[in-house]
Structure formats: C-alpha cells, structure tokens
Coordinates of C-alpha atoms and ligand atoms in Angstrom, one line a residue:
X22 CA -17.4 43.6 -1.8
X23 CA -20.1 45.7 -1.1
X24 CA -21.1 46.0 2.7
X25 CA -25.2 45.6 3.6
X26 CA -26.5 48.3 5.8
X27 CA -29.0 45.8 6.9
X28 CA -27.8 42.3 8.6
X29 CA -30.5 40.3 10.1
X30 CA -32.5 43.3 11.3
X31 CA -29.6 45.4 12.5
X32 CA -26.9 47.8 11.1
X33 CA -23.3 47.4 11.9
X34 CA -22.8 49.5 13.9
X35 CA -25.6 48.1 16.5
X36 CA -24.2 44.7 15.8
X37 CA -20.5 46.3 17.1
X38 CA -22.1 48.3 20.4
X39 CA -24.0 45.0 20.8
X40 CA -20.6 42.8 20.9
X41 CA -17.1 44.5 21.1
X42 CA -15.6 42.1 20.0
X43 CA -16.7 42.1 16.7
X44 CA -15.2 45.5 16.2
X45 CA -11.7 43.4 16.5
X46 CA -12.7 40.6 14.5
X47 CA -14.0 43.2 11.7
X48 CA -10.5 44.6 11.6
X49 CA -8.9 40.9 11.4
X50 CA -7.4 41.3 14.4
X51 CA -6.0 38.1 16.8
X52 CA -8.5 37.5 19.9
X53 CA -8.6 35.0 22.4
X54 CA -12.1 34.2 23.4
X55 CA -13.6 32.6 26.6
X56 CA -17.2 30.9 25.6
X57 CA -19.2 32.6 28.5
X58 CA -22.1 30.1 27.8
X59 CA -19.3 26.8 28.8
X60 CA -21.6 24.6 30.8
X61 CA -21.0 21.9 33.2
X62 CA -21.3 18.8 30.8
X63 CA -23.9 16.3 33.5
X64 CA -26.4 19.7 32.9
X65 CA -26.2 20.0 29.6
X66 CA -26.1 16.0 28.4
X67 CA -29.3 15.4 27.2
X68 CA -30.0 18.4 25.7
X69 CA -28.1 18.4 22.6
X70 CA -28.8 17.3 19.5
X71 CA -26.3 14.5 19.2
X72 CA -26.3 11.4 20.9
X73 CA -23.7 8.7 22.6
X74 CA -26.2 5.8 21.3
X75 CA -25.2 7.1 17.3
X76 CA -21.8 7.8 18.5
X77 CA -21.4 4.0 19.2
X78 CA -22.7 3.1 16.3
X79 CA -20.1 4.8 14.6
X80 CA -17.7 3.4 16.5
X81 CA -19.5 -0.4 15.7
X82 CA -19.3 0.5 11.7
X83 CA -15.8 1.3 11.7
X84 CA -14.9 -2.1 13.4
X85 CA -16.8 -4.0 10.9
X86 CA -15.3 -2.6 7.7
X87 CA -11.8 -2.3 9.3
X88 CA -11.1 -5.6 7.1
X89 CA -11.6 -3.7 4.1
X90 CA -9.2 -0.8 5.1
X91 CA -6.6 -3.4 6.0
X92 CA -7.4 -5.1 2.6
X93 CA -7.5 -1.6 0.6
X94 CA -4.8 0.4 2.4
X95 CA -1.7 -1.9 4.0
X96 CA -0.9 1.0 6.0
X97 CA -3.3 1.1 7.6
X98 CA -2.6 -2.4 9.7
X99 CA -0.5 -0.4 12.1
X100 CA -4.0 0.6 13.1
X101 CA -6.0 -2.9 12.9
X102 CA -7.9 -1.2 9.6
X103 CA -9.0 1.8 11.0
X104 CA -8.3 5.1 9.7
X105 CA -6.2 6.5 12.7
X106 CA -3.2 8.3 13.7
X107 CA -0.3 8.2 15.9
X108 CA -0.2 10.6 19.2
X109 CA 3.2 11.6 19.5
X110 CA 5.3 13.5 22.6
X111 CA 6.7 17.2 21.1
X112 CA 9.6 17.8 24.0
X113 CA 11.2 20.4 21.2
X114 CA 8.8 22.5 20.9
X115 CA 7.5 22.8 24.1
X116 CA 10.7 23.7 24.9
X117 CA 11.3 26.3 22.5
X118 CA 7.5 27.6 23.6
X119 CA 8.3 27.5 26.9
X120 CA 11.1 29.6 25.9
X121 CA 9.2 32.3 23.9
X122 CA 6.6 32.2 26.6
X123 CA 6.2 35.6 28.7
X124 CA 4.4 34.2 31.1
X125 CA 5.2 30.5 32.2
X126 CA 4.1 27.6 30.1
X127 CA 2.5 24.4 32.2
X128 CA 2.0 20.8 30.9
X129 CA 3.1 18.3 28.7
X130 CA 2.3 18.9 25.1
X131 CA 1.2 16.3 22.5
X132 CA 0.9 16.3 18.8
X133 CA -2.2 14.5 16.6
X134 CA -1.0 12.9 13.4
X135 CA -3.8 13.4 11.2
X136 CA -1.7 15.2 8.9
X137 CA -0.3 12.0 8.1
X138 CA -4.2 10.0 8.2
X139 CA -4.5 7.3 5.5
X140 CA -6.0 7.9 2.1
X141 CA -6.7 11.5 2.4
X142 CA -3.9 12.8 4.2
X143 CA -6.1 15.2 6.2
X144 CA -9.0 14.6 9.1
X145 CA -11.4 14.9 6.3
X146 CA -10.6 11.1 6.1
X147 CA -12.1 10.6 9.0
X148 CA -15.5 11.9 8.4
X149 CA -15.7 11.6 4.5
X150 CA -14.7 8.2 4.6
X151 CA -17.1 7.1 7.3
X152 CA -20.0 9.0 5.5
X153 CA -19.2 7.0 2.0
X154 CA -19.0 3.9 4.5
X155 CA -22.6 4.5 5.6
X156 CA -23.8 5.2 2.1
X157 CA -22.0 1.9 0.7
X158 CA -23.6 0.0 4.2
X159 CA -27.2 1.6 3.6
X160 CA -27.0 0.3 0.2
X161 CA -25.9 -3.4 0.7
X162 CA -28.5 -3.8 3.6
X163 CA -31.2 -2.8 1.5
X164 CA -30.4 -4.2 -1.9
X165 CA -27.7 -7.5 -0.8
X166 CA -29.3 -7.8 2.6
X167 CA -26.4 -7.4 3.9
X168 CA -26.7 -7.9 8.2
X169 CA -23.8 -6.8 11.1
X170 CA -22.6 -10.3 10.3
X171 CA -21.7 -9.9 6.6
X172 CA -18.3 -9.7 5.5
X173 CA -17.1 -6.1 3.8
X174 CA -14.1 -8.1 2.2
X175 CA -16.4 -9.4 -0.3
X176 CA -17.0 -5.5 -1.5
X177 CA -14.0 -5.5 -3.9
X178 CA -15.7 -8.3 -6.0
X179 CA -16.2 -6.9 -9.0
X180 CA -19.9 -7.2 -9.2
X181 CA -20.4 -5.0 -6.0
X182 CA -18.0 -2.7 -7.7
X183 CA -20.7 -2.2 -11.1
X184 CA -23.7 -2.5 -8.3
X185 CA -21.8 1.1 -6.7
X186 CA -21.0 2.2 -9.7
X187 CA -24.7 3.1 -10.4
X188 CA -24.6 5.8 -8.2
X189 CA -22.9 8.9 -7.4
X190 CA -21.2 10.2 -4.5
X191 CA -20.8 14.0 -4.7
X192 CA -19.7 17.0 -2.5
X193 CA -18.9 20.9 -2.4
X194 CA -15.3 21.2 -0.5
X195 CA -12.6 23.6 -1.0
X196 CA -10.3 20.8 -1.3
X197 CA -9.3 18.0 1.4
X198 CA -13.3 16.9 1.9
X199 CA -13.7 16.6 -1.7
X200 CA -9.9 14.4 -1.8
X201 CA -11.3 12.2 0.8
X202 CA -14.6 11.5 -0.3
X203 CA -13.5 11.3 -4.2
X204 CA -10.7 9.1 -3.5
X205 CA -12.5 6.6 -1.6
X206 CA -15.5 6.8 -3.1
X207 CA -13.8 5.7 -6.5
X208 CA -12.3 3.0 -5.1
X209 CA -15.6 1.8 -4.0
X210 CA -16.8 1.6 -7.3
X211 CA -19.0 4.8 -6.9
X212 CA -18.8 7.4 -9.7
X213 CA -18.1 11.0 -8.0
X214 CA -18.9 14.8 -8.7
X215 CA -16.7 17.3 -6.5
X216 CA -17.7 20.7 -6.9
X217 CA -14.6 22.5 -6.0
X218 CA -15.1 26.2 -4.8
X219 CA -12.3 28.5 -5.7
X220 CA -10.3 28.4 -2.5
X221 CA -9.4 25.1 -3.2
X222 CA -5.8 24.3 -4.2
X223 CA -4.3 23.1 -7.8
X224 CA -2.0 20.2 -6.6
X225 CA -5.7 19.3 -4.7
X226 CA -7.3 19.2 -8.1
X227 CA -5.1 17.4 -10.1
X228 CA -4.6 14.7 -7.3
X229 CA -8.7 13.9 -8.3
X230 CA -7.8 14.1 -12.0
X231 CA -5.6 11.6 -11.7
X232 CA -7.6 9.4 -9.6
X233 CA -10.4 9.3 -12.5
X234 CA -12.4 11.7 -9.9
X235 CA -14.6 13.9 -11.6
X236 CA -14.0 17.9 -10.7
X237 CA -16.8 20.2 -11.0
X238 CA -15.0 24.0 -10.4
X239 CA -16.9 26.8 -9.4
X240 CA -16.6 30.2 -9.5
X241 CA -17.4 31.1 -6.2
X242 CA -16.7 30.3 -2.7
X243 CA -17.1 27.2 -0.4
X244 CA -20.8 28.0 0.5
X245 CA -21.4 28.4 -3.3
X246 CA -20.0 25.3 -4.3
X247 CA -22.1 23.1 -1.5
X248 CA -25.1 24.7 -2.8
X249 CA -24.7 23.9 -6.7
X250 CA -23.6 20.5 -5.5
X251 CA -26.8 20.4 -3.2
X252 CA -29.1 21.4 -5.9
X253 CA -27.5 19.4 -8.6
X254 CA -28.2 16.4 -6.7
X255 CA -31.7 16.9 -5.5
X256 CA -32.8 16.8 -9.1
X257 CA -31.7 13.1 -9.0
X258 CA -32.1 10.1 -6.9
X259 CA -29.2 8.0 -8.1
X260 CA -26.6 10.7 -6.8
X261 CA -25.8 10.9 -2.9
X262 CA -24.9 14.3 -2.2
X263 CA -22.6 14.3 1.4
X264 CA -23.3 17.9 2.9
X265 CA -20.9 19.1 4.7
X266 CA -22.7 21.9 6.0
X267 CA -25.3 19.5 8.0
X268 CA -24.4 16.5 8.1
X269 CA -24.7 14.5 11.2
X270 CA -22.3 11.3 9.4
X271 CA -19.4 13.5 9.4
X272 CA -20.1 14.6 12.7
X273 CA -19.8 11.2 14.1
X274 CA -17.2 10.2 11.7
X275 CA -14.9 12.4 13.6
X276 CA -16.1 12.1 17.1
X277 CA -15.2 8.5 17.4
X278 CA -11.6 10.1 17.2
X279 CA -12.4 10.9 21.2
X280 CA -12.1 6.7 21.7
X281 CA -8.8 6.3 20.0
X282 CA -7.2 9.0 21.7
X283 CA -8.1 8.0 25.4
X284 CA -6.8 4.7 24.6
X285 CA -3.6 6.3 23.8
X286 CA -3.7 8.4 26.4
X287 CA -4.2 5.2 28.7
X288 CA -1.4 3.3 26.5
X289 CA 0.9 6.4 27.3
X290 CA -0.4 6.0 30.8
X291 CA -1.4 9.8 30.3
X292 CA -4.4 10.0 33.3
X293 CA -7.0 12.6 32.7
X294 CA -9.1 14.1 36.3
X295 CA -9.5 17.3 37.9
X296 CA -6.1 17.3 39.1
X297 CA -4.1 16.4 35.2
X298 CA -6.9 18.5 33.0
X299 CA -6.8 17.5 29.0
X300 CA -6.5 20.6 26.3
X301 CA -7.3 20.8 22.9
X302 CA -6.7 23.0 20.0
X303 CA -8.6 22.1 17.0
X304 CA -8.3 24.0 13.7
X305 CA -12.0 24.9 12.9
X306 CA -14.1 25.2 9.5
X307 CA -17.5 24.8 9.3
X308 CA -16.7 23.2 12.5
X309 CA -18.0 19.5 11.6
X310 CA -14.5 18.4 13.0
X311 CA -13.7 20.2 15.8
X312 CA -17.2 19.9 17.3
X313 CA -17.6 16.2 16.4
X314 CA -14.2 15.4 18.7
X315 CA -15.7 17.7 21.3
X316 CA -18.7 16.2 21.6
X317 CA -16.9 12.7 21.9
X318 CA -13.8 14.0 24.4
X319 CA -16.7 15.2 26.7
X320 CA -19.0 12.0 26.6
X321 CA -15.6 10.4 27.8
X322 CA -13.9 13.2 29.5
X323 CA -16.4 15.5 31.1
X324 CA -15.4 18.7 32.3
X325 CA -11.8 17.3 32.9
X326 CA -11.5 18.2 29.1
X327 CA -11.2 21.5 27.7
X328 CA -11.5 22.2 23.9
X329 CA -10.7 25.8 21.7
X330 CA -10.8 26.1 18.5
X331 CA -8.6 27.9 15.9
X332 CA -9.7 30.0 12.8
X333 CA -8.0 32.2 10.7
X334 CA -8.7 36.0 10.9
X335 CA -9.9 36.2 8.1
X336 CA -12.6 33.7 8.5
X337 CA -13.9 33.7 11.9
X338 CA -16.9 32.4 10.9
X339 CA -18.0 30.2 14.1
X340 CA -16.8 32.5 16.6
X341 CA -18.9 34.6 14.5
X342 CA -22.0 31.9 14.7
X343 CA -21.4 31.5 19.0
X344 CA -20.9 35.2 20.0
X345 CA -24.2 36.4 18.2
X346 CA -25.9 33.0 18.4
X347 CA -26.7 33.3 14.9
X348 CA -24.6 30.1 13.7
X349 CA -25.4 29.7 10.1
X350 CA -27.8 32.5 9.6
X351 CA -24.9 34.8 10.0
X352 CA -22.2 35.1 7.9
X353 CA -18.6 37.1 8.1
X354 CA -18.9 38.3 4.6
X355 CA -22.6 40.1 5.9
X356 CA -20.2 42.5 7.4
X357 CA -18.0 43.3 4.4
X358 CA -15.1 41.3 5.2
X359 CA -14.2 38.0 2.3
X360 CA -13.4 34.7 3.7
X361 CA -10.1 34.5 1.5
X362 CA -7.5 32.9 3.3
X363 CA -4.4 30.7 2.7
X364 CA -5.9 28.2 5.1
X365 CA -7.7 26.8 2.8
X366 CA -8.8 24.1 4.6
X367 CA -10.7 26.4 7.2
X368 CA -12.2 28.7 4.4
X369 CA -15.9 28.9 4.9
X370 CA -17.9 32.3 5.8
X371 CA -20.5 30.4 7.5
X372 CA -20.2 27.8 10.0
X373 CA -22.4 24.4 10.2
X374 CA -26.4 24.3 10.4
X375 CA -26.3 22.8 13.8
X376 CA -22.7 22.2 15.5
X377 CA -22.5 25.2 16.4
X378 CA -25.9 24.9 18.8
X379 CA -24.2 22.1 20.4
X380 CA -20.7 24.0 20.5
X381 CA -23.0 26.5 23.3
X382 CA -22.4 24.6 25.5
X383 CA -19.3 22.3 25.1
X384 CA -16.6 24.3 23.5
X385 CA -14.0 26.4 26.0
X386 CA -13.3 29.1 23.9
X387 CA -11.8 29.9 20.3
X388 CA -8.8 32.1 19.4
X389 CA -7.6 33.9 15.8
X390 CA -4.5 33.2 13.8
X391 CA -2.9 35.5 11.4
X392 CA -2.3 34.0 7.8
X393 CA 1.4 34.8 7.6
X394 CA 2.2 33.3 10.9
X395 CA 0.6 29.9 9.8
X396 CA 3.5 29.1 7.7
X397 CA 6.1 30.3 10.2
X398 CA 4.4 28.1 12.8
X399 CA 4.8 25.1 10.4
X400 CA 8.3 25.9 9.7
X401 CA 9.0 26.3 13.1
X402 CA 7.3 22.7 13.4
X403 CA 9.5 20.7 10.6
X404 CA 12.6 22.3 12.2
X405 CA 11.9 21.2 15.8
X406 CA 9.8 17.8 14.9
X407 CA 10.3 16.8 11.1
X408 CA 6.4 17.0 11.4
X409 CA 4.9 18.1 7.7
X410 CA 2.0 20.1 8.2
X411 CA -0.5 22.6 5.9
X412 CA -1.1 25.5 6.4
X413 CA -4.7 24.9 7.5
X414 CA -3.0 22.8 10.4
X415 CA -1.0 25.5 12.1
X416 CA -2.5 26.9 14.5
X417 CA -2.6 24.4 17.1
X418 CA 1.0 25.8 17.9
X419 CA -0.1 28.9 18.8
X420 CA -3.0 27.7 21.3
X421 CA -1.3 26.9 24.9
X422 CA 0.7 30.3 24.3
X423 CA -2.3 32.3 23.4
X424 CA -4.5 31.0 26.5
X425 CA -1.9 31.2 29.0
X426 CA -1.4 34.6 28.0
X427 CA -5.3 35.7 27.6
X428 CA -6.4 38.5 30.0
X429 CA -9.4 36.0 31.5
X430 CA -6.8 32.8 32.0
X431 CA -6.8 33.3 35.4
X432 CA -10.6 33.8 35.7
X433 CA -11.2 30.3 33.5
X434 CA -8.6 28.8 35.8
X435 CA -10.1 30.1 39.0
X436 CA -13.5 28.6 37.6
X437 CA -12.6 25.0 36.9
X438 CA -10.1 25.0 39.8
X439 CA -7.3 24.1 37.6
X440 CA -4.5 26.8 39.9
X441 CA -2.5 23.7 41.1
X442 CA -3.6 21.4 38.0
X443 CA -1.8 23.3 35.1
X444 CA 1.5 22.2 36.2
X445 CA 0.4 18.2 35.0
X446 CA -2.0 19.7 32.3
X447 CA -2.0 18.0 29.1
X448 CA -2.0 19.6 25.9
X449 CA -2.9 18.0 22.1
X450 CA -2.3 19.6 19.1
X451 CA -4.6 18.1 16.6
X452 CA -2.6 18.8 13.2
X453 CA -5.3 17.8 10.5
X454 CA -3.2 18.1 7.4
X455 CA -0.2 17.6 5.3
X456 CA 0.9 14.6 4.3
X457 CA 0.1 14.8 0.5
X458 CA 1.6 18.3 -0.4
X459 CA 3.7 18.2 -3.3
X460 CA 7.6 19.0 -2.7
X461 CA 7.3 22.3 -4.5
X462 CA 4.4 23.4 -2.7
X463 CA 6.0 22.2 0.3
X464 CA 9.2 23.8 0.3
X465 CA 7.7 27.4 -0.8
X466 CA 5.0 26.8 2.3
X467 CA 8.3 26.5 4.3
X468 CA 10.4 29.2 2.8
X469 CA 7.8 31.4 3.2
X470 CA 7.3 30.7 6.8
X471 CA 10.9 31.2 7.5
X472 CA 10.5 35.3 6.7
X473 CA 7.9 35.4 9.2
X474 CA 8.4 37.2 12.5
X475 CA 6.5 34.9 14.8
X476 CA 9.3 32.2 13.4
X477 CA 12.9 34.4 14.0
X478 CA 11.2 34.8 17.4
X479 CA 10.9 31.4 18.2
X480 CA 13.8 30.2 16.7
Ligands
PLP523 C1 -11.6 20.8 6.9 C2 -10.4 21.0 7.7 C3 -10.4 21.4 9.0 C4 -11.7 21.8 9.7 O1 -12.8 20.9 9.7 P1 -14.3 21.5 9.7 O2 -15.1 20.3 9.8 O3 -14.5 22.2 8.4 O4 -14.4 22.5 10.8 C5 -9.2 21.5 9.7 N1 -8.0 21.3 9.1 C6 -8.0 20.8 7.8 C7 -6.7 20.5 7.2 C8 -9.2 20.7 7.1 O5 -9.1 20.3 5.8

C-alpha cells in the first residue's frame, strides 16, 4: 500500500507531533486510551444527535413483533420473542485474572451472551433484524395499513410473503451483518443482495448460500463493498439498501440492549450508583454497536456507567475517528497501514458517519488488542467457562486488566470518585459472537489460541 504524503491537509509526520499517540497506533502497538473529551452526561443530553423519544420507539417495535419471533424462532420464548441474551456470572475467570493481575483486580465480572443471540449468532441480530423489522413495518403501514394494533403473526401468510418478496433488502458487511440481515430478511419473504467484502469468512458465505441468500463478493474491503452495495441500490427503488455506515435503525436496534440488561441487572439484584459503578467493554467496528448500547446504558445509567471500547491493532479506526476528531473523514489506511485483521467482525478502516460525534462525549475510553492474543483469550474462555466465542468477541477479556493497569487509572478514578467504589464495581463483557462457527473452524480458532503467550500465562 502506497502511503499519501498529504492526509486531509497535513503530512504524517504533523499528524504524529500533532497526536503521539498515533505514532503507537501507526506501529500497531496496544494502547489504553482515556477519552479526554468524557463529559458529564446531564450537560451533554440534549446535544446529541440521538434521541430517548426514538429509542422508545425501538423499544415499542420490538414488543409488537415479539409474537412473530416466538412464532419464527422457538428459542427464542426463553426471551418472550425478543432477540436477547442471557447475562451470566464468570467466577473462573475473574479468578484466574485476578490471578494474572499485577496490580489488584476489583469487582465482580459479568459475561453478555450475544455470542449465542438468536438467528444470527452475533449482535448483528440485534440491529440487522430490527432495521429489516422497520422496513417490513414501514411497508405494511403504508401499503396494508397496518396500525400499532395490527397483528405481525399474520406476516407468514403467504400472501404478505409474495407482497415482500417484491423487494430487496441488501447490505455491504464483512460477514455477520450481512448473516443477520440475509437470514431474516429471507425468511420474511424479501429477496436479498449481500455484498460481501473480502474480510469476510467462507463458512459465513456458504451459511447464505444455503439459506437461498444471494452473495454478491467483492474484491475489496468493507468500505468498498457498502459503497457498491450503496450505489447498486440507488439506481432502484424496489431495493432497500441497510447502510451500515449511517444508519440510525441499527443504532437503536442495539441500544435498546441497555433495557434488557438493567432488568437483569435488577433481576440479579446487581444495584448500579456512585458507590457500585457499571463497566463495559464493547468490541468496536464501525462502532454502530458499541455506541448504540452506550448511548442507551447512559440514558439509564448516567455517569454511574462507564463504557471502552475494543479494536484490534490493526484497525483502530474509531480511536482513530475521536483522537483527531475526524470520524469518518479519516481513515487508518490514509496513513499506510491495511485494516487486515483476523477479527473480522471489527474490520473497517473507517468508523461510522455520525456515532462517533456522539461517542465525544459518552464513551470512557478505548484500548487495542493484538490479533494473536484474540484466540488465546477465547481459548482461555472455553476452558474456564465452556463459553464459544469468535475471534471478533475477544477482547472484552482483556478490558478490566488493561484499565486497571493504565498509567491514567488512577487519574480517571480520582475524577469520578470511584477510590472506594472499585471494590463493588461491576464489570460486563459483551461477547458479540460465536455461536455458529463450524467445528473445524472452531477447533483450529482454539488450537491456535492455545500457542499463544497471553494464554500459557493465564493458564
Ligand atoms: C460487527 C461486530 C462488532 C462491532 O459492531 P460495529 O457496529 O461494527 O461496531 C463486534 N463484534 C462482532 C462479532 C461483530 O460482528
């Protein structure tokens, strides 16, 4: 890859004396980072770009077609219909952290499910599916007059099946959007165009294939593949194109996640105030996830909630966005450096179009994982837990470690005045995929991780 002397106005090496960090990042190098901009949320409220009003209305659509999950996808009456996972204690491996640990570990630490999430096996299901339910809803109001009254059951019958199946429901993904999206999209009735950029996985593709979704692959990256899907679709009005580089459905498709986890919390009688703060480590793409539960922890939570996000080194690409506040102008492969990891899930050089505006302000901080200690972290995970997990997923494990160990720890502590709080902290690793990796792709993900270092260190 050939490096531009020229990014946005300024050469590299003004863009390094500008921001040291970037200097580490360039080198792929782990950092910890501490979001200097962190505002207290009552300021910042009614400034962003997002709003609690939509949020509910999220919420609302979920509940009504909650029938039609339960109808569609048994397993998911655990859950009353909705696409949701379990929140589950980890003693093992906060024990074998604390262990590790060279300073002391506080708190109680908490796994997310949403490796194991209905339909998709990934959080993609979360916002992919409620996107394709917004679409579908849209639709049936205008053409069906459907009302909030109307009953979603009566979607399966097979004429609203031939009335979807007059459109198109396409998106550019590197793999577990694009399984989320095709797979419920066809069951809808909807026909479906994934572009697929070249990050994305085999065992991905042929899971589509065999679904009847139709694969478009591209020979290029992520940001490639939305853009040929983006263009593709403009040219024609039957096709729904779900944009996962701007799209404020997803956005609330995740963030109603926030609910469902303070009722757990509150079912696990898990209290959340200045003196029993609430972490969260969030594995971060574009950032469409990780920001959209943000956004909703804080309209519940406050400042009582704290929220980093996790990228690989290789694809830093919104720490990249918040530290020069150039979000999706700038991207990491301006500076030389591809976006190839084997995270695929997180494989984007550029972040978002506008979560990262709203990230200013809400997000704690975001740390770096190294590639090859993903899969030692999720081998060190299946032994402790018997939790399956991608590679994409992994470093959640590493968060409570890497903050507790950060040079300005003590300085984010002494601001929130969390020094006697950290002993109840709790901690919730969201783990956003797995569940759907095939057995051989599985076990070489595992074998793998067990030649890493990070893992004979922890075991
Ligand atoms: C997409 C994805 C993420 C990140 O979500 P973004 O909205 O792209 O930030 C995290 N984990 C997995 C497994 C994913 O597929």
């Amino acid at each position: 890859m050939t490096t531009p002397k020229n990014i946005l106005g300024m050469d590299i090496r003004s863009w390094k004396d500008k921001y040291p960090l970037l200097s580490i990042l360039l080198k792929k190098k782990v950092v910890f980072w501490f979001n200097p901009k962190l505002a207290r949320y009552e300021f910042i409220k009614d400034n962003v770009s997002v709003s609690t009003t939509q949020l509910q209305d999220a919420e609302n659509r979920w509940l009504r077609f909650a029938p039609l999950f339960q109808h569609l996808y048994p397993e998911t009456l655990q859950f009353e219909g909705r696409i949701q996972s379990h929140l589950k204690p980890i003693p093992k491996i906060q024990t074998k952290l604390k262990k590790f640990g060279k300073k002391s570990l506080h708190g109680n630490f908490y796994a997310k499910l949403d490796n194991e999430l209905s339909v998709a096996g990934s959080i993609k299901a979360r916002g992919g599916i409620y996107e394709v339910i917004c679409i579908a809803d849209g639709l049936l109001r205008e053409k069906w007059q459907f009302t909030d009254n109307s009953s979603c059951l009566q979607i399966t019958e097979s004429k609203f099946q031939a009335f979807f199946h007059q459109y198109t429901i396409s998106v550019g993904s590197t793999g577990n959007l694009g399984l989320s999206i095709g797979l419920i999209a066809q069951k809808l009735g909807f026909q479906t165009q994934i572009y697929m950029s070249n990050d994305a996985k085999q065992w991905k593709k042929e899971k589509l294939r065999s679904n009847g979704v139709k694969i478009v692959e591209i020979d290029g990256d992520y940001t490639k593949a939305v853009k040929v899907g983006r263009e593709t679709a403009e040219e024609d009005p039957m096709v729904f194109f779900i944009d996962d580089e701007q799209s404020y459905d997803l956005f609330y498709g995740y963030a109603v996640a926030a609910f469902e986890l303070k009722s757990q919390m509150d079912a696990q009688n898990i209290p959340v105030d200045q003196d029993h703060p609430l972490f969260l480590y969030l594995p971060c793409g574009v950032g469409t996830s990780p920001g959209g539960i943000t956004y909703g922890l804080k309209t519940i939570f406050g400042d009582h909630v704290h929220c980093f996000f996790v990228e690989p080194v290789a694809c830093p690409s919104m720490l990249l966005g918040l530290l020069t506040q150039k979000h999706h102008e700038i991207s990491i492969e301006d500076f030389g450096i591809s976006a190839h990891t084997e995270a695929d899930g997180l494989a984007c050089a550029r972040p978002s179009k506008f979560v990262g505006k709203i990230m200013e302000s809400l997000v704690s901080g975001i740390y770096t994982v190294d590639d090859d200690d993903l899969f030692g972290l999720l081998a060190m995970l299946w032994d402790s837990e018997q939790i399956q997990i991608e590679p994409s997923s992994a470093g959640p494990l590493l968060g409570p470690l890497h903050l507790m160990a950060a040079e300005e720890y003590s300085h984010y502590i002494r601001d929130h005045n969390l020094t006697n709080a950290m002993e109840q902290s709790t901690h919730v690793l969201w783990f956003t995929g797995g569940k759907f990796l095939p057995k051989e792709i599985w076990d070489a993900n595992y074998t793998r991780g067990t030649h890493n270092q990070l893992y004979r260190d922890l075991t």
